[in-house]
mmCIF file of C-alpha atoms in Angstrom:
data_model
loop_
_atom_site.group_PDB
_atom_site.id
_atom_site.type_symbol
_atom_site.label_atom_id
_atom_site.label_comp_id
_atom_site.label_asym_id
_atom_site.label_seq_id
_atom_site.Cartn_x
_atom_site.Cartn_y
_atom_site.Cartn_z
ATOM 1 C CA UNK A 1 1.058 -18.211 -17.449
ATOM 2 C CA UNK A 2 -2.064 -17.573 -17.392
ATOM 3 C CA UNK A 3 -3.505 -15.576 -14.018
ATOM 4 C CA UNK A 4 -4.923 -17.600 -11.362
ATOM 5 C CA UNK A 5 -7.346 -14.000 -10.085
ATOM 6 C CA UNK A 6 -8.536 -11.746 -12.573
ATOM 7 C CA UNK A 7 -9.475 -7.732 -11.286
ATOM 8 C CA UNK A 8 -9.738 -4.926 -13.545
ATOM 9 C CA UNK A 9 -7.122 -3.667 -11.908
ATOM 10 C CA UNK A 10 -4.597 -5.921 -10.657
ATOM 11 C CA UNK A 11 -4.193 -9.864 -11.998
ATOM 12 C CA UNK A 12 -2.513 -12.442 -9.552
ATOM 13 C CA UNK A 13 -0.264 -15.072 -10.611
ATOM 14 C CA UNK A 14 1.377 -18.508 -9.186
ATOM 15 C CA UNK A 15 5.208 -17.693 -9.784
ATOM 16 C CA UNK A 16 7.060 -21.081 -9.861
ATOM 17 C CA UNK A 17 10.264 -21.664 -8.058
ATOM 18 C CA UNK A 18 13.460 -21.362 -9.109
ATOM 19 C CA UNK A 19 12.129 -18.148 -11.686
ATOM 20 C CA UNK A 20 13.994 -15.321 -11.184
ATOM 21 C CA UNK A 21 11.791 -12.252 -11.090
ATOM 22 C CA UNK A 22 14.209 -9.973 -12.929
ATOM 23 C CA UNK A 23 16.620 -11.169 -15.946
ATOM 24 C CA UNK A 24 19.488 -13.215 -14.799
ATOM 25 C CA UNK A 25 20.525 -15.570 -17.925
ATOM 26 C CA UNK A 26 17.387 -15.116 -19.769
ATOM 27 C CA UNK A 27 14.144 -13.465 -19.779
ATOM 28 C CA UNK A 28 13.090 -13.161 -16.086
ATOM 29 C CA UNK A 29 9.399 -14.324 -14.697
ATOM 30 C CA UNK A 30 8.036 -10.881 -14.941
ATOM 31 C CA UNK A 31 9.222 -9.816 -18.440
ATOM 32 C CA UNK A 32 7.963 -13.332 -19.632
ATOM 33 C CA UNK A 33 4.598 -11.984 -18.026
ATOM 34 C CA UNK A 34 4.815 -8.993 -19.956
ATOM 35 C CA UNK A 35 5.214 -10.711 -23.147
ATOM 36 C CA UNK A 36 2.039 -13.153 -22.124
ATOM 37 C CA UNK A 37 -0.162 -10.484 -21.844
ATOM 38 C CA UNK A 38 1.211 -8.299 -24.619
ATOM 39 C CA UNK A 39 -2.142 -5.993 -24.647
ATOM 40 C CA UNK A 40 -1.496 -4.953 -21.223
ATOM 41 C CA UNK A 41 1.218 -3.170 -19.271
ATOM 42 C CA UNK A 42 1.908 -4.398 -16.269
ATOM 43 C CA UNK A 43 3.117 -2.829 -13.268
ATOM 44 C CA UNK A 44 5.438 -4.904 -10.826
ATOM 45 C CA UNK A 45 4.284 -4.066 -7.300
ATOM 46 C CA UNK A 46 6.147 -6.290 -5.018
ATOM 47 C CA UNK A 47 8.167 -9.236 -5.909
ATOM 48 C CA UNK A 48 9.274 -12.862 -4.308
ATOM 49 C CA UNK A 49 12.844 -14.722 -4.490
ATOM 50 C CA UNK A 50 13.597 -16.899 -6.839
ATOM 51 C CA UNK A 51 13.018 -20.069 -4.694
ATOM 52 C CA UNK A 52 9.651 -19.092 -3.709
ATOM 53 C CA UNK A 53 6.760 -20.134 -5.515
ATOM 54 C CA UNK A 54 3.398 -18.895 -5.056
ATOM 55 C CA UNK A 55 0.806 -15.492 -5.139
ATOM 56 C CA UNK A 56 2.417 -12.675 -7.252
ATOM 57 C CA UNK A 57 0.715 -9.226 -7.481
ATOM 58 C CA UNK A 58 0.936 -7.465 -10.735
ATOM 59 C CA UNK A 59 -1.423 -4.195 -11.457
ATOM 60 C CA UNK A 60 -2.436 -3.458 -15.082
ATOM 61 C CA UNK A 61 -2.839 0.340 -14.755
ATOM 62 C CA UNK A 62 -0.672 2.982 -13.231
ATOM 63 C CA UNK A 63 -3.070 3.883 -10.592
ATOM 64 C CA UNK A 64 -3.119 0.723 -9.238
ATOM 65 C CA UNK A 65 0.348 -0.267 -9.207
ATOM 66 C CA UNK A 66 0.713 3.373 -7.234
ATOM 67 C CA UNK A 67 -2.209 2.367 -4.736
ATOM 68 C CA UNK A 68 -1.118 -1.232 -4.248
ATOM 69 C CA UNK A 69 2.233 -0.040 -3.604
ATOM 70 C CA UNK A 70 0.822 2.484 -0.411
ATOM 71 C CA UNK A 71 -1.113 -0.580 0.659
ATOM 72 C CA UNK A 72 2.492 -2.647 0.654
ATOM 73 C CA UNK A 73 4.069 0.458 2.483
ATOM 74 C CA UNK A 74 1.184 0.272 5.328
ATOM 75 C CA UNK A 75 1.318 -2.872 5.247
ATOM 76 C CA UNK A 76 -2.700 -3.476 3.945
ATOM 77 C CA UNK A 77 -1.440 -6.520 2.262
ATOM 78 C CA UNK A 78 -1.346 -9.363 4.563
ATOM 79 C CA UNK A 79 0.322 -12.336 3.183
ATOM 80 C CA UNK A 80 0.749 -16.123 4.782
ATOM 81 C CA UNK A 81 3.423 -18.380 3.650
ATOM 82 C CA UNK A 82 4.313 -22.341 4.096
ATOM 83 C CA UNK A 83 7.857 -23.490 4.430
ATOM 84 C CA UNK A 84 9.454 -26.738 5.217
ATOM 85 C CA UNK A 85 12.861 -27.699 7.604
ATOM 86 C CA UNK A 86 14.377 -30.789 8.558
ATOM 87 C CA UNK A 87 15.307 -29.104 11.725
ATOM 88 C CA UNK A 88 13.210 -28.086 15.157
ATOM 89 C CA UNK A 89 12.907 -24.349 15.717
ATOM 90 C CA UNK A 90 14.252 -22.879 18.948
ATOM 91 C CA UNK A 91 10.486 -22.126 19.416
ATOM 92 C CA UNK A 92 7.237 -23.620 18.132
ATOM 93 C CA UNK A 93 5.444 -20.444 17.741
ATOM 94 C CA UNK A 94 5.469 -16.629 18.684
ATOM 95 C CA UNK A 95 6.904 -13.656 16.943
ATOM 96 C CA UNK A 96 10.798 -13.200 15.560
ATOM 97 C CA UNK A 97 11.800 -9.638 14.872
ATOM 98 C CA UNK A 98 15.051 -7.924 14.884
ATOM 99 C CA UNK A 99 16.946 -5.512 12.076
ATOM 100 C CA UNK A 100 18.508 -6.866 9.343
ATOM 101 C CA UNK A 101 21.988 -6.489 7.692
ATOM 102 C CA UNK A 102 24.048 -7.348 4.610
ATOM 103 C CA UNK A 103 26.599 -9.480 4.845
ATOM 104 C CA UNK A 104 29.555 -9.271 2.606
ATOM 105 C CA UNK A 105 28.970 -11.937 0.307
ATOM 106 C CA UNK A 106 25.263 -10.313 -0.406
ATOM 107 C CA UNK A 107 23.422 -12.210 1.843
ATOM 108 C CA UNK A 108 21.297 -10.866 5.160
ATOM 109 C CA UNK A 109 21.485 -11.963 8.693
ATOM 110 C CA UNK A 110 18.821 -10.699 11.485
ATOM 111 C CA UNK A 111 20.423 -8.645 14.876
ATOM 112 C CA UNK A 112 19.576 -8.660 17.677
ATOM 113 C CA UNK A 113 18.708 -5.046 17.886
ATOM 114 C CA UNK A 114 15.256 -3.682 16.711
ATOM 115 C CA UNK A 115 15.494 0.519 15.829
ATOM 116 C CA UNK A 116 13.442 -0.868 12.327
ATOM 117 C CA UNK A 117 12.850 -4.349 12.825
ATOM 118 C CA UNK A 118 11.623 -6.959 10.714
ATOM 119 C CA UNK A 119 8.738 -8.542 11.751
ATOM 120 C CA UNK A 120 7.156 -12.190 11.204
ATOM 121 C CA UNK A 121 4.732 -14.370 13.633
ATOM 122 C CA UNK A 122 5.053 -17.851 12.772
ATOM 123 C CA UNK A 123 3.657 -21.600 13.875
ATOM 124 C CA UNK A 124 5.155 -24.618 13.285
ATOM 125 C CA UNK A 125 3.785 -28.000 12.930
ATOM 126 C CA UNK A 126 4.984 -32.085 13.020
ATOM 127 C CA UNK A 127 4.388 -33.084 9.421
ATOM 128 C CA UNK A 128 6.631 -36.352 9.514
ATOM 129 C CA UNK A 129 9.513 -37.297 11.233
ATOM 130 C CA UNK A 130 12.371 -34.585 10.835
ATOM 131 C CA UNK A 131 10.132 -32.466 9.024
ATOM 132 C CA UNK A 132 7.987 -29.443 9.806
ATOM 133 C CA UNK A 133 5.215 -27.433 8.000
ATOM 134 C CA UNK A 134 6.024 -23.477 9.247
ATOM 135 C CA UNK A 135 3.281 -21.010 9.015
ATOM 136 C CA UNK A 136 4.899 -17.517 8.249
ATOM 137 C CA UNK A 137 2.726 -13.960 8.773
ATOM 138 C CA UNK A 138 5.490 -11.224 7.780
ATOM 139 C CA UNK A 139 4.201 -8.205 8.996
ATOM 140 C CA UNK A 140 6.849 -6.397 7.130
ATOM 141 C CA UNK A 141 8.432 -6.811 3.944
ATOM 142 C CA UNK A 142 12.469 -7.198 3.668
ATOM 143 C CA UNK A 143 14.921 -8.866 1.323
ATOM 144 C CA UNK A 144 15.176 -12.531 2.275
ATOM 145 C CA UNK A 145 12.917 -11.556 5.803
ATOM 146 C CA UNK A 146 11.549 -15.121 5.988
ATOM 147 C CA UNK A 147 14.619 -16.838 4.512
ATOM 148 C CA UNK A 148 16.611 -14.986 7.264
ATOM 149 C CA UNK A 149 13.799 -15.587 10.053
ATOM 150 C CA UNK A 150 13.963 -19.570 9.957
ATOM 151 C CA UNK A 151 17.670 -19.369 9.835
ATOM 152 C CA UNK A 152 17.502 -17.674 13.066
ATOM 153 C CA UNK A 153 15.351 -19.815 14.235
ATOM 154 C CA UNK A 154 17.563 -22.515 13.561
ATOM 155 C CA UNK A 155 15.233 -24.246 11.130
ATOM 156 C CA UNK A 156 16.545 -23.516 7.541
ATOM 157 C CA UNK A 157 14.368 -24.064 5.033
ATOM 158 C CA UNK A 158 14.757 -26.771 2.921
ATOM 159 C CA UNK A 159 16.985 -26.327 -0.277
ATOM 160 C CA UNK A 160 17.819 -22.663 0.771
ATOM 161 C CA UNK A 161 21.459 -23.670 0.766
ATOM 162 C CA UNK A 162 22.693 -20.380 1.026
ATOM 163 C CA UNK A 163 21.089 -19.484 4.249
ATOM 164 C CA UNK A 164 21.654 -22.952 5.612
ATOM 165 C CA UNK A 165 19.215 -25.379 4.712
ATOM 166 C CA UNK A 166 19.962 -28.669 2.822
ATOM 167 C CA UNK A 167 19.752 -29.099 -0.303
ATOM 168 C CA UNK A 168 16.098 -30.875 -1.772
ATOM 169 C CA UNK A 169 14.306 -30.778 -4.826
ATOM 170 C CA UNK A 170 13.346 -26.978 -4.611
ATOM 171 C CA UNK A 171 13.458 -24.044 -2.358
ATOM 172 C CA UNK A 172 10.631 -25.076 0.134
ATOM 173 C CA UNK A 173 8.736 -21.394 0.651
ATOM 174 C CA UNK A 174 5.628 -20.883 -1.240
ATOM 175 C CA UNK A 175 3.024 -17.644 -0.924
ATOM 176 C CA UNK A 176 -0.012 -19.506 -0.556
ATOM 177 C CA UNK A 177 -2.278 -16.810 1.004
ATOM 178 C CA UNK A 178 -3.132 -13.102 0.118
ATOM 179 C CA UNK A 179 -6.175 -10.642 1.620
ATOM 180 C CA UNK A 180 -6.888 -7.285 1.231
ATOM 181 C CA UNK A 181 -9.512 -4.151 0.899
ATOM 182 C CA UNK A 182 -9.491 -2.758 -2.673
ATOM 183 C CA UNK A 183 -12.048 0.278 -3.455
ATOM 184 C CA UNK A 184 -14.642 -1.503 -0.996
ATOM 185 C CA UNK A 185 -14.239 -5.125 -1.705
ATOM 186 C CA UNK A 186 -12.280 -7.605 0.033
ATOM 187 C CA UNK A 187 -10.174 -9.772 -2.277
ATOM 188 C CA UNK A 188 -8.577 -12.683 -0.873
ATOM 189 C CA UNK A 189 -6.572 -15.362 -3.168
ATOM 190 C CA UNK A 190 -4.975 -18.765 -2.013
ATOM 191 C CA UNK A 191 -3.134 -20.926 -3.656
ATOM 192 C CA UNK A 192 -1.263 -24.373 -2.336
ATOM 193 C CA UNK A 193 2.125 -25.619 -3.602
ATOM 194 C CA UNK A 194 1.715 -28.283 -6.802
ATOM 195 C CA UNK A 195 5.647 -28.890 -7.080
ATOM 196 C CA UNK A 196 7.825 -29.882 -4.651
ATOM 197 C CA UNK A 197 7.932 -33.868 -3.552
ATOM 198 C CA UNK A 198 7.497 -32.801 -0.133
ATOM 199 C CA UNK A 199 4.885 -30.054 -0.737
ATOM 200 C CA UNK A 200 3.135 -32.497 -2.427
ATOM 201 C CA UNK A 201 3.412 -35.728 -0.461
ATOM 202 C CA UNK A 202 2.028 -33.843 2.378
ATOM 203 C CA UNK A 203 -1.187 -31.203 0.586
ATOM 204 C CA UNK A 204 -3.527 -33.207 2.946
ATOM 205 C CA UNK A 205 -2.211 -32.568 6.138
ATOM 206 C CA UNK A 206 -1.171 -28.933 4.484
ATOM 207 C CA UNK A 207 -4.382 -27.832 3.938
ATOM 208 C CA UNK A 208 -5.802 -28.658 7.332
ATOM 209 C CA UNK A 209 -2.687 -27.063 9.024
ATOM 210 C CA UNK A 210 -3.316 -23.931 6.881
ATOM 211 C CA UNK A 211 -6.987 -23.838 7.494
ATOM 212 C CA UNK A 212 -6.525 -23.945 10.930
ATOM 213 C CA UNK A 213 -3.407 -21.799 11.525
ATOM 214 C CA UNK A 214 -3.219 -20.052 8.152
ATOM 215 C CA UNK A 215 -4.904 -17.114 6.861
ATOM 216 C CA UNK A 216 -8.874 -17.116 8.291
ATOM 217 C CA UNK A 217 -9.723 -14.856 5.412
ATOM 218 C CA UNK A 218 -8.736 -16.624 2.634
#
C-alpha cells in the first residue's frame, strides 16, 4: 500500500479492483490505508467503485482534504479513465450527458433530460476483434457516472454485470490519469492498469491510445 505520489499535503494511491472503499465484510480499502500509514490521518476526498482500479486522492491534513474537496466541487480535478467492452458504442466519440436516477434495486440509469446533467466526453478505439479501449473525461462526478455512461452507450463495460456487461476477470475501468493546480504547482499522476488479462494483454497499444487521446498533461 504504499503511495505511488508523495505531497506534503495529499498522497495518491493505485486502489485495486474489486476493494471496496468503505467496510463491506471486512476492513474496507481506505480504513486499511489508515492503518498503513498509522502516523498520519487521512482525509478521504473523493472515492472510486469497487470495480475500478486506479488513482485515489487522499489528503493528510484537514486543510487539504477541505481545499481538494472545492477543487472536486469546481471541478479543478480533471481525471481520464480506460475501460473495456465487447460491444460497439452507438457512437465512436463525442460527449454523453443527461441526469441521472436511482433505480429501485439501487442502481442508476441516465435520462434523457439534462436540468443537472452528468457529463463525460469519451473516444473509443479497435483494440482486437470485439473489443474496445474507451477513453472517459467525466467532467462531473456522479455515483456510477461512467458505469451508467457506457451502458447508455450500449457498450457495457466488461465484468460490470450489474449494469450489463459480461462477466471477465475484473471490472474493466481503471483511473489512470489525474492533473491539477495545487498552491502554484501543477501535479499530474498517471498510472496504467497491471491486473486484468485484457488490460494487460493489450498495455502496448494502451499506452499509445492514451498518449494520443488521453490526458496531454499527464
Amino acid at each position: 500500500m504504499k503511495a505511488i505520489h508523495e505531497h506534503a499535503d495529499f498522497f495518491v494511491f493505485d486502489k485495486p479492483a474489486g476493494a471496496s472503499f468503505h467496510s463491506e465484510d471486512g476492513a474496507g480499502y481506505f480504513s486499511q490505508l489508515q492503518a498503513a500509514y498509522p502516523q498520519e490521518t487521512l482525509f478521504p476526498v473523493h472515492r472510486l467503485d469497487k470495480i475500478t482500479s486506479g488513482l485515489l486522492l487522499v489528503a493528510r491534513n484537514k486543510p487539504a482534504a477541505q481545499q481538494l474537496g472545492e477543487l472536486f466541487a469546481h471541478r479543478g480535478i480533471h481525471k481520464t479513465y480506460l475501460a473495456l467492452s465487447d460491444r460497439k458504442p452507438s457512437k465512436k466519440q463525442g460527449t454523453v450527458s443527461g441526469d441521472m436516477q436511482r433505480t429501485r434495486d439501487g442502481s442508476w440509469k441516465l435520462l434523457r433530460s439534462r436540468d443537472n446533467p452528468a457529463v463525460t466526453r469519451f473516444t473509443s478505439h479497435s483494440l482486437a476483434a470485439e473489443l474496445l479501449l474507451f477513453v472517459l473525461q467525466p467532467q462531473t462526478g456522479r455515483t456510477h457516472q461512467l458505469r451508467v455512461m457506457m451502458k447508455a452507450l450500449g457498450s457495457p463495460i466488461l465484468g460490470d454485470t450489474r449494469y450489463g456487461g459480461n462477466a471477465a476477470d475484473r471490472g474493466y475501468l481503471h483511473a489512470a490519469c489525474l492533473h491539477f493546480e495545487w498552491q502554484g504547482e501543477h501535479i499530474a499522476v498517471r498510472c496504467l492498469p497491471t491486473t486484468g488479462t485484457l488490460f494487460v494483454a493489450h498495455s502496448g497499444a494502451i499506452i499509445g491510445l492514451l498518449d494520443t487521446a488521453g490526458n496531454p498533461h499527464a
